[in-house]
PDB file of C-alpha atoms in Angstrom:
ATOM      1  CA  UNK A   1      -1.188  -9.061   6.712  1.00 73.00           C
ATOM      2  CA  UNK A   2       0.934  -6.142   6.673  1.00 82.00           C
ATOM      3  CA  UNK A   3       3.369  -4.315   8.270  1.00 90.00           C
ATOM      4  CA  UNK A   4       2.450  -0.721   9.499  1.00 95.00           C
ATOM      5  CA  UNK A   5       4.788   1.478  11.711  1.00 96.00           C
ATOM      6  CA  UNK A   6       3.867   4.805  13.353  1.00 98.00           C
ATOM      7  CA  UNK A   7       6.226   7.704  14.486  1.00 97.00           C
ATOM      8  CA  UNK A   8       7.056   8.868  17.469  1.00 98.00           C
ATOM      9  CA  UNK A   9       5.178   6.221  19.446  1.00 97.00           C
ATOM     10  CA  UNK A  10       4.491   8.597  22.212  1.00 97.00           C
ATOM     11  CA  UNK A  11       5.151  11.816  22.989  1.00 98.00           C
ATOM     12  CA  UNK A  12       4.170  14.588  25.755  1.00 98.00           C
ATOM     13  CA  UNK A  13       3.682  18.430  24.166  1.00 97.00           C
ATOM     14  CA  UNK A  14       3.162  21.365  25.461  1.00 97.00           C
ATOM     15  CA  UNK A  15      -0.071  23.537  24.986  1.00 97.00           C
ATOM     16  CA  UNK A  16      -0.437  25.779  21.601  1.00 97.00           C
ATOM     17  CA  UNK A  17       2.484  23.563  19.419  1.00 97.00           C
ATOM     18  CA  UNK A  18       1.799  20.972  16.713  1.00 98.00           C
ATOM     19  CA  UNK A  19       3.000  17.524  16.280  1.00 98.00           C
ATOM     20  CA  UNK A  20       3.429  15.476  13.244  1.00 98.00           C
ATOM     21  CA  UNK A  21       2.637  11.431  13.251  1.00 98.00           C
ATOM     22  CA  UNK A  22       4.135   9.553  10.310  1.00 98.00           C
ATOM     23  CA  UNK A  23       2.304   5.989   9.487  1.00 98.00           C
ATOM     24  CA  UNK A  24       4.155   4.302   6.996  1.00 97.00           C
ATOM     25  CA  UNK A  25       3.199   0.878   5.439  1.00 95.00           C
ATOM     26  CA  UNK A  26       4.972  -2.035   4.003  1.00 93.00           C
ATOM     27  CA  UNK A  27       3.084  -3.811   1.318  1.00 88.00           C
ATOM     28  CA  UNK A  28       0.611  -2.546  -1.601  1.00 89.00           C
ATOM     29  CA  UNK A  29      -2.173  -0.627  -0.142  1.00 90.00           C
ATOM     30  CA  UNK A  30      -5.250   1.283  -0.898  1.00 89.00           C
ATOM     31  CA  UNK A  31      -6.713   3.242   1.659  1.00 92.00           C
ATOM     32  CA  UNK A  32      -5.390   4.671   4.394  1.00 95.00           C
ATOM     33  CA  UNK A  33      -6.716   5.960   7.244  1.00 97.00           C
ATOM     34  CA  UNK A  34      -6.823   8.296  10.681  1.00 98.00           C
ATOM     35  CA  UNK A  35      -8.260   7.004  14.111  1.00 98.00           C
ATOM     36  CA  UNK A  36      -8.170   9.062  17.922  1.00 97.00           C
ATOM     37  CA  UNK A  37      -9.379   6.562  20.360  1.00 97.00           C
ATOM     38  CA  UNK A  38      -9.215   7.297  24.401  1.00 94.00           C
ATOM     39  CA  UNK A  39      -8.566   5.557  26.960  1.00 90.00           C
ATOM     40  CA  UNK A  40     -10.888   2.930  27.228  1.00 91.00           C
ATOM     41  CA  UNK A  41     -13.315   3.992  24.490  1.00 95.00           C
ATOM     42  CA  UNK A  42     -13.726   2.504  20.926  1.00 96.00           C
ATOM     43  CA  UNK A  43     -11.904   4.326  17.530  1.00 96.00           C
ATOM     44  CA  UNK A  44     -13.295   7.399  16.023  1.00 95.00           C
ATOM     45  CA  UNK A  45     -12.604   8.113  12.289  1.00 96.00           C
ATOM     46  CA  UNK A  46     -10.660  11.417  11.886  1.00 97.00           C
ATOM     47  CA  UNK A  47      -9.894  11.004   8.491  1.00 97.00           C
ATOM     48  CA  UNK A  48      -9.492   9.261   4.857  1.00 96.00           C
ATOM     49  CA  UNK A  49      -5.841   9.682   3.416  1.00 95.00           C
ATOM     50  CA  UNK A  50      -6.319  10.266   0.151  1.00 90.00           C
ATOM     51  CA  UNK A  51      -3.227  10.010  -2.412  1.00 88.00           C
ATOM     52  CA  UNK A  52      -2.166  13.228  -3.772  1.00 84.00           C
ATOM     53  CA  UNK A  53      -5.256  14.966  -3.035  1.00 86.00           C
ATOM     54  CA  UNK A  54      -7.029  16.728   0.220  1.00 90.00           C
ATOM     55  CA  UNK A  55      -7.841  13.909   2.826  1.00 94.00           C
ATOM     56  CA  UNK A  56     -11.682  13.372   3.575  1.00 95.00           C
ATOM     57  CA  UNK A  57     -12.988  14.164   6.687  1.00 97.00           C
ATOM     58  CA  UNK A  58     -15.398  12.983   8.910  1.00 96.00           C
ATOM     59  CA  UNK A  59     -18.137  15.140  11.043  1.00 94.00           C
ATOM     60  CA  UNK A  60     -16.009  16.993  13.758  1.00 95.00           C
ATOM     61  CA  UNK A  61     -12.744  17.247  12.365  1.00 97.00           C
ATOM     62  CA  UNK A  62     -11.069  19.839  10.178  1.00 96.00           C
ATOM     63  CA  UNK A  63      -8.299  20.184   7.897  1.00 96.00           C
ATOM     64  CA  UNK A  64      -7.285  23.283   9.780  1.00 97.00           C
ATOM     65  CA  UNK A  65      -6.449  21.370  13.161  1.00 97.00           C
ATOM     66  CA  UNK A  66      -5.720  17.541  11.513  1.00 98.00           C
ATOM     67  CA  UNK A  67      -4.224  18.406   8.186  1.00 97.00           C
ATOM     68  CA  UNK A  68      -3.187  15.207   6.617  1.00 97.00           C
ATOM     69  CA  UNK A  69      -1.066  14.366   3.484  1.00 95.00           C
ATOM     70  CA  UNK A  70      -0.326  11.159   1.503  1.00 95.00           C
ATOM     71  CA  UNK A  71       2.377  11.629  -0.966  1.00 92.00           C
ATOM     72  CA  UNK A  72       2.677   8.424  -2.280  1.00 91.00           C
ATOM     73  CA  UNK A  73       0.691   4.553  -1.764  1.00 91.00           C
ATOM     74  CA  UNK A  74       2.675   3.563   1.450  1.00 94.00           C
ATOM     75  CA  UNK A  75       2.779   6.498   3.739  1.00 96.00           C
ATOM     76  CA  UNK A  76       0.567   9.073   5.418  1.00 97.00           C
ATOM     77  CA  UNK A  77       1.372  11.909   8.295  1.00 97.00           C
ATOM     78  CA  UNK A  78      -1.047  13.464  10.466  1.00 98.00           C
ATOM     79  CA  UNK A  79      -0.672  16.660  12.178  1.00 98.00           C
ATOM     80  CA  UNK A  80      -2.240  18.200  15.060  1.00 98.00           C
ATOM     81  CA  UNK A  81      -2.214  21.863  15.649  1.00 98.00           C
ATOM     82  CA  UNK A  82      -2.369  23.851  17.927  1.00 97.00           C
ATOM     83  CA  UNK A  83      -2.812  21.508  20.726  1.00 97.00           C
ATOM     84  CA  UNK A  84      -5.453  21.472  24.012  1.00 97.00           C
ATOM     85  CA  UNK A  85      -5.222  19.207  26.713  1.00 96.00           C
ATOM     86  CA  UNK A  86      -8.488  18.029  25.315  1.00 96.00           C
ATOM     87  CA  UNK A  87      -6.204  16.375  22.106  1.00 97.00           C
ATOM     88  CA  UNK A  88      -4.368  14.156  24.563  1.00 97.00           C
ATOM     89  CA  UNK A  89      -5.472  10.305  23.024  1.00 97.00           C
ATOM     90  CA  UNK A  90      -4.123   7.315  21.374  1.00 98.00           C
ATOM     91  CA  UNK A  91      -3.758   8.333  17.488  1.00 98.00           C
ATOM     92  CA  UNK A  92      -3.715   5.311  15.075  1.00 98.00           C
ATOM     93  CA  UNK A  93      -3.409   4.877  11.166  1.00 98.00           C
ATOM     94  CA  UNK A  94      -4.825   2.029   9.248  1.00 96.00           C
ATOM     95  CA  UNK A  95      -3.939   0.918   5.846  1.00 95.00           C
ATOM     96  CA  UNK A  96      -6.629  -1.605   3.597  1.00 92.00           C
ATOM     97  CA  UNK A  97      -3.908  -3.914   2.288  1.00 88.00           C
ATOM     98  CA  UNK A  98      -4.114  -4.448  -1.970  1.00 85.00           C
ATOM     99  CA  UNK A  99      -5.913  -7.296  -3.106  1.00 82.00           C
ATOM    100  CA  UNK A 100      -7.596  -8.863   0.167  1.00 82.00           C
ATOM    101  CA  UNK A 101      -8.565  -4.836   1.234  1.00 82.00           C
ATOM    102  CA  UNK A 102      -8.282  -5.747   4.596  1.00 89.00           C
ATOM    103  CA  UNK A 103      -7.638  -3.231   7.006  1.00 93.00           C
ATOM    104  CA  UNK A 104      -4.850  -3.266   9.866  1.00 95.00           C
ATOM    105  CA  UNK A 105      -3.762  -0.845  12.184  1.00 96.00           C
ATOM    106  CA  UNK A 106      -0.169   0.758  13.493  1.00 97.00           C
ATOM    107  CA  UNK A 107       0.771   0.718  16.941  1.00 97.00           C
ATOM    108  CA  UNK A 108      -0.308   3.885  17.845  1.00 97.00           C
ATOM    109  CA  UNK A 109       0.945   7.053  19.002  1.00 98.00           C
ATOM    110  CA  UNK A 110      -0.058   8.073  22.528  1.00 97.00           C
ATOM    111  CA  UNK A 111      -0.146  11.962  22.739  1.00 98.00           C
ATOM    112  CA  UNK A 112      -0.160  13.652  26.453  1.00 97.00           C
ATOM    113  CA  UNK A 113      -0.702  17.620  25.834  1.00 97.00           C
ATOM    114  CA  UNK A 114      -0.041  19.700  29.091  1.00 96.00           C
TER     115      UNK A 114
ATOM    116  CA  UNK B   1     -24.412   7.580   8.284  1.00 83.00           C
ATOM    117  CA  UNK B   2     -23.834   4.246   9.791  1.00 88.00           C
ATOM    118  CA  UNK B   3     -24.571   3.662  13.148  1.00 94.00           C
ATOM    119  CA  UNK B   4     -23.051   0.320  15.189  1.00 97.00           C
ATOM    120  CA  UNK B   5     -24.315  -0.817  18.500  1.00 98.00           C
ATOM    121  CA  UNK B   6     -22.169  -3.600  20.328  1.00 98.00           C
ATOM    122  CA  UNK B   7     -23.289  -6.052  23.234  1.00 98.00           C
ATOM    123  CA  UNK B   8     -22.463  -6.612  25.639  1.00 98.00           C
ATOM    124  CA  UNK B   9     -19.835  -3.712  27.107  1.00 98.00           C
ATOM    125  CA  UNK B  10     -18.252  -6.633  29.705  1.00 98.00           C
ATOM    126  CA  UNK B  11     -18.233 -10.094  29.568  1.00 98.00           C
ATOM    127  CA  UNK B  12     -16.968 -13.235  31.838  1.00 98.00           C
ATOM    128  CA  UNK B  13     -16.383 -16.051  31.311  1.00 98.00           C
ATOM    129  CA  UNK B  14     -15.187 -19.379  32.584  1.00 98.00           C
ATOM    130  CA  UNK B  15     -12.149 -20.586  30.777  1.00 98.00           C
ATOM    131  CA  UNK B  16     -13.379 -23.390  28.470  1.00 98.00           C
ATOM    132  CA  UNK B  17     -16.830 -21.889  28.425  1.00 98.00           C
ATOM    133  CA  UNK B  18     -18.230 -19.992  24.568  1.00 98.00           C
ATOM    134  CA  UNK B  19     -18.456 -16.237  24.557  1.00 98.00           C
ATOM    135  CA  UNK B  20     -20.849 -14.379  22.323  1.00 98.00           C
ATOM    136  CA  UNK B  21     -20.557 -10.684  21.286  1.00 98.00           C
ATOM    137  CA  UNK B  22     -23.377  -9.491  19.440  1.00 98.00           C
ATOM    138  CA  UNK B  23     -23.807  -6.522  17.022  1.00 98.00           C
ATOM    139  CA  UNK B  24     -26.532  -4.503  14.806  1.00 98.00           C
ATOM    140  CA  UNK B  25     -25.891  -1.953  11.965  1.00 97.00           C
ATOM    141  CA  UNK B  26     -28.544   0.589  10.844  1.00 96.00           C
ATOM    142  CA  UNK B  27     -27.499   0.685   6.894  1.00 94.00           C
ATOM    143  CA  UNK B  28     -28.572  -1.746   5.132  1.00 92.00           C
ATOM    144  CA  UNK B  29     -25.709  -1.194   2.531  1.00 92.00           C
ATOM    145  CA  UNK B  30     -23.210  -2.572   4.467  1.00 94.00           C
ATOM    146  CA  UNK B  31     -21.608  -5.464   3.514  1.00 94.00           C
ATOM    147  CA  UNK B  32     -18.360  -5.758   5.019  1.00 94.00           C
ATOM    148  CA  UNK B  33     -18.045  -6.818   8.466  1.00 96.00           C
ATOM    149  CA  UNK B  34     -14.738  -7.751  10.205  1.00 97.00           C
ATOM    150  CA  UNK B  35     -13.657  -8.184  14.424  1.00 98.00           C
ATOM    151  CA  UNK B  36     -10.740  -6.632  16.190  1.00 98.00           C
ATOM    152  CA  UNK B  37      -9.103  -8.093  19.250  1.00 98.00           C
ATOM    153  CA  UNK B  38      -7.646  -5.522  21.201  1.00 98.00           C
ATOM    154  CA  UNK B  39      -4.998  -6.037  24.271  1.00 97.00           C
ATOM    155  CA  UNK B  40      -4.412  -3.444  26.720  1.00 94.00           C
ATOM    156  CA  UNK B  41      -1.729  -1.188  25.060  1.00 93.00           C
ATOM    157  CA  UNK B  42      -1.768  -2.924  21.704  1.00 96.00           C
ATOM    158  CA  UNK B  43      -3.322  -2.264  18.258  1.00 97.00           C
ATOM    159  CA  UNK B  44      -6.382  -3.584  17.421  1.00 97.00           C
ATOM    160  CA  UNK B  45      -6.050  -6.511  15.779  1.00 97.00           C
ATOM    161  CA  UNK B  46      -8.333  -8.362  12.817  1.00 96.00           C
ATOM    162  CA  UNK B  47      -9.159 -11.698  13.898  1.00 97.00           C
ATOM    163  CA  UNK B  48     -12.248 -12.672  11.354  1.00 97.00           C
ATOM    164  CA  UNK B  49     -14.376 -10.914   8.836  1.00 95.00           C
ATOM    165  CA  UNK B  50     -17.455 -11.817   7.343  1.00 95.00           C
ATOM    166  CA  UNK B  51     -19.108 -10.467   4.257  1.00 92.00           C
ATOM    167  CA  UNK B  52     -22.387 -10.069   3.095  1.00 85.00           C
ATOM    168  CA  UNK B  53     -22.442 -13.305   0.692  1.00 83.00           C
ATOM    169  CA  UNK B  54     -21.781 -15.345   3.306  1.00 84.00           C
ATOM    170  CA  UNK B  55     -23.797 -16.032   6.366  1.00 91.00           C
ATOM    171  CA  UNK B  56     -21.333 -18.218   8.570  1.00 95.00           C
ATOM    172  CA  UNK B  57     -17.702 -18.178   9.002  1.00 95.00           C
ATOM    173  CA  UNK B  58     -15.342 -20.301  10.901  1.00 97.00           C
ATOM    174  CA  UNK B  59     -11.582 -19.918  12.398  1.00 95.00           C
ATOM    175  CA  UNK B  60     -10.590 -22.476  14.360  1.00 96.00           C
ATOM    176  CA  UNK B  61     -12.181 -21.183  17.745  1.00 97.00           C
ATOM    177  CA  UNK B  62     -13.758 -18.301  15.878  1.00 98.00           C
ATOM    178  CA  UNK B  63     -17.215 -17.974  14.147  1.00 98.00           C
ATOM    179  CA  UNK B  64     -18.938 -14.908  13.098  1.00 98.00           C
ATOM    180  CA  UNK B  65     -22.349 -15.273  11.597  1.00 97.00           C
ATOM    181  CA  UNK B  66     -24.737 -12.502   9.749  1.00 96.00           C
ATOM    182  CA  UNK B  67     -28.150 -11.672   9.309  1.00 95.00           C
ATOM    183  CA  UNK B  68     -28.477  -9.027   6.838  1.00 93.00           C
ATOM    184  CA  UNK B  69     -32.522  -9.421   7.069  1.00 93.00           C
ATOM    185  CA  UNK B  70     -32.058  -8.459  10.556  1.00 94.00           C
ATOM    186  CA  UNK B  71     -28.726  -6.181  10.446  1.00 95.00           C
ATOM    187  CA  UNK B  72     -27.072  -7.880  13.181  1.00 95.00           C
ATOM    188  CA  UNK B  73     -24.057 -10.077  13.425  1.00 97.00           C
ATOM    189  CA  UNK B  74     -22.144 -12.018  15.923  1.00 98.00           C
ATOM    190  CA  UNK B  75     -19.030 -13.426  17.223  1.00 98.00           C
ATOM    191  CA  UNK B  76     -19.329 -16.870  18.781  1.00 98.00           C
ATOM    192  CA  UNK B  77     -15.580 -17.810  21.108  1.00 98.00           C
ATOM    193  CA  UNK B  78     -15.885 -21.722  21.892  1.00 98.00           C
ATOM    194  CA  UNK B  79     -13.347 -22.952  24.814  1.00 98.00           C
ATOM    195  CA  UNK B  80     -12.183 -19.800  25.377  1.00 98.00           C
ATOM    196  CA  UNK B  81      -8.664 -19.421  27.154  1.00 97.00           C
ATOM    197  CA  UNK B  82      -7.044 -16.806  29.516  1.00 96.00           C
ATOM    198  CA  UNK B  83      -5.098 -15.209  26.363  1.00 97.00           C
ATOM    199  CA  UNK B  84      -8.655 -14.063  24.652  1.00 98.00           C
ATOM    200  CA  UNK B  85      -9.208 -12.091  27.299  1.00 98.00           C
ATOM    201  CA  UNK B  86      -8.710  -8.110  25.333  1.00 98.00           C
ATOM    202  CA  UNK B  87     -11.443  -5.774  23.848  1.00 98.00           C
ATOM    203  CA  UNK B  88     -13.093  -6.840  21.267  1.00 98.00           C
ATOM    204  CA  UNK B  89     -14.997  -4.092  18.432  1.00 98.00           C
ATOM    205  CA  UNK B  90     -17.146  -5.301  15.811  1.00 98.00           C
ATOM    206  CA  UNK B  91     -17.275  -3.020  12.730  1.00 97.00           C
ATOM    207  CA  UNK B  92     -19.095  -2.475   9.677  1.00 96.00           C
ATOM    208  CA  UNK B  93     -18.607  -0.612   5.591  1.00 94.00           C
ATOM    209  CA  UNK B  94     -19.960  -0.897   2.726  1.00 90.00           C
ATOM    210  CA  UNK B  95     -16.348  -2.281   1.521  1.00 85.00           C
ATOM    211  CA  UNK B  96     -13.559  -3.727   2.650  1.00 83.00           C
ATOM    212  CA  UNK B  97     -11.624  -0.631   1.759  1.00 83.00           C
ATOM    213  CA  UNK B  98     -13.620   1.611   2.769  1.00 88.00           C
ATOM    214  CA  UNK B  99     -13.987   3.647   6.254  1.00 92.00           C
ATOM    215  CA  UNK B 100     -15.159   1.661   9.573  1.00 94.00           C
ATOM    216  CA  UNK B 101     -17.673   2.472  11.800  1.00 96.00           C
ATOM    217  CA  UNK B 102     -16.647   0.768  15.021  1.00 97.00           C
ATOM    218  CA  UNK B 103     -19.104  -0.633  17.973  1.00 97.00           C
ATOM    219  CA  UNK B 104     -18.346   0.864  21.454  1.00 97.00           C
ATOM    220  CA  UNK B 105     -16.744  -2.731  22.448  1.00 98.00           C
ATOM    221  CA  UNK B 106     -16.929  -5.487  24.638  1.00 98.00           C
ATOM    222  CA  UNK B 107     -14.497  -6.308  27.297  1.00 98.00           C
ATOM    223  CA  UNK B 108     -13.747  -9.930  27.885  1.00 98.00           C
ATOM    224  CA  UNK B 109     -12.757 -11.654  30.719  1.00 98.00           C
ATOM    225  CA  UNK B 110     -11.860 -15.408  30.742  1.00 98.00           C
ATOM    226  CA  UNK B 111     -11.632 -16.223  34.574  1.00 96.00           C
ATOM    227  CA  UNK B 112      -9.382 -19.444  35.384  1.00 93.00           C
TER     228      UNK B 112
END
């Protein structure tokens, strides 16, 4: 397995700023990835990391609201701008570990936007 | 895209008894196909994965099997105990690396 850690692990913002998650991983890894899931409900793929190059993502989502970067193997940040109430979730990064390319999550980050 | 459907959304279950969690997949190249156990306020966590070589495999308490003819897949809990009681999401790529596409999950209760 692997260790992942996510930063801040909660946080509660205020309408109209940003907020920037860091994911960062402690063994070898290939892909990394961006999940919202709320309360109750199952994950949603925001995003693929991609190293040194745009992230990919997925129907729904846009680089303008969830940019991402990955500047090296072992760590990723997600942003997201200009916040709604309607952002408030549980944000999560996953990392497919090198060699078995299993995937494991961080802890989350639990965002409340008021 | 892919598309995963995931029965059923609640389950209990007498302690001691099996649980069974079933899921189908709509593409057919999938080929990856691994279980999270998720506990109220915790990350999802991988518990078994299957791929598509293999039609069967076992984990102590665990099973999954597959049926790629059929595109469903299943995970089998024998003498369950009050600590598997979480969410459970199946999931399904075409690669172990690559992107999930997560079932709606199951939540499983293990009554004393």
């Amino acid at each position: 397995s692997a260790v992942i850690s996510q930063k801040p692990s909660r946080d509660i913002c205020q309408r109209g700023t940003s907020l920037t998650i860091q994911c960062q991983v402690d063994s070898q890894v290939t892909m990394m990835f961006w999940y919202r899931q709320q309360p109750g409900q199952s994950l949603t793929l925001i995003a693929t990391a991609n190293q040194g190059s745009e992230a990919t993502y997925e129907s729904g989502f846009v680089i303008d609201k969830f940019p991402i970067s990955r500047p090296n193997l072992t760590f990723s940040t997600l942003t997201v701008s200009n916040m709604s109430p309607e952002d408030s979730s549980i944000y999560l990064c996953s990392a497919a570990i090198a060699g078995t390319h299993e995937q494991y999550f961080g802890p989350g980050t639990r965002l409340t936007v008021t | 895209g892919e598309n995963v459907e995931q029965h059923p959304s609640t389950l209990s279950v007498q302690e001691g008894d099996s649980a069974v969690i079933k899921c189908t997949y709509s593409d057919s190249a999938s080929n990856y196909f691994p279980w999270y156990k998720q506990e109220l306020g915790k990350r999802p966590q991988l518990i078994i994965d299957i791929r598509s070589n293999v039609g069967e495999k076992k984990d102590q308490r665990i099973a999954v099997t597959l049926n790629k003819t059929a595109k469903h897949f299943s995970l089998h809990i024998t003498e369950t105990q009050p600590e598997d009681s979480a969410v459970y999401f199946c999931a399904a790529s075409g690669h172990p690396s690559e992107k999930l596409t997560f079932g709606t999950g199951t939540r499983l209760t293990i009554i004393p």
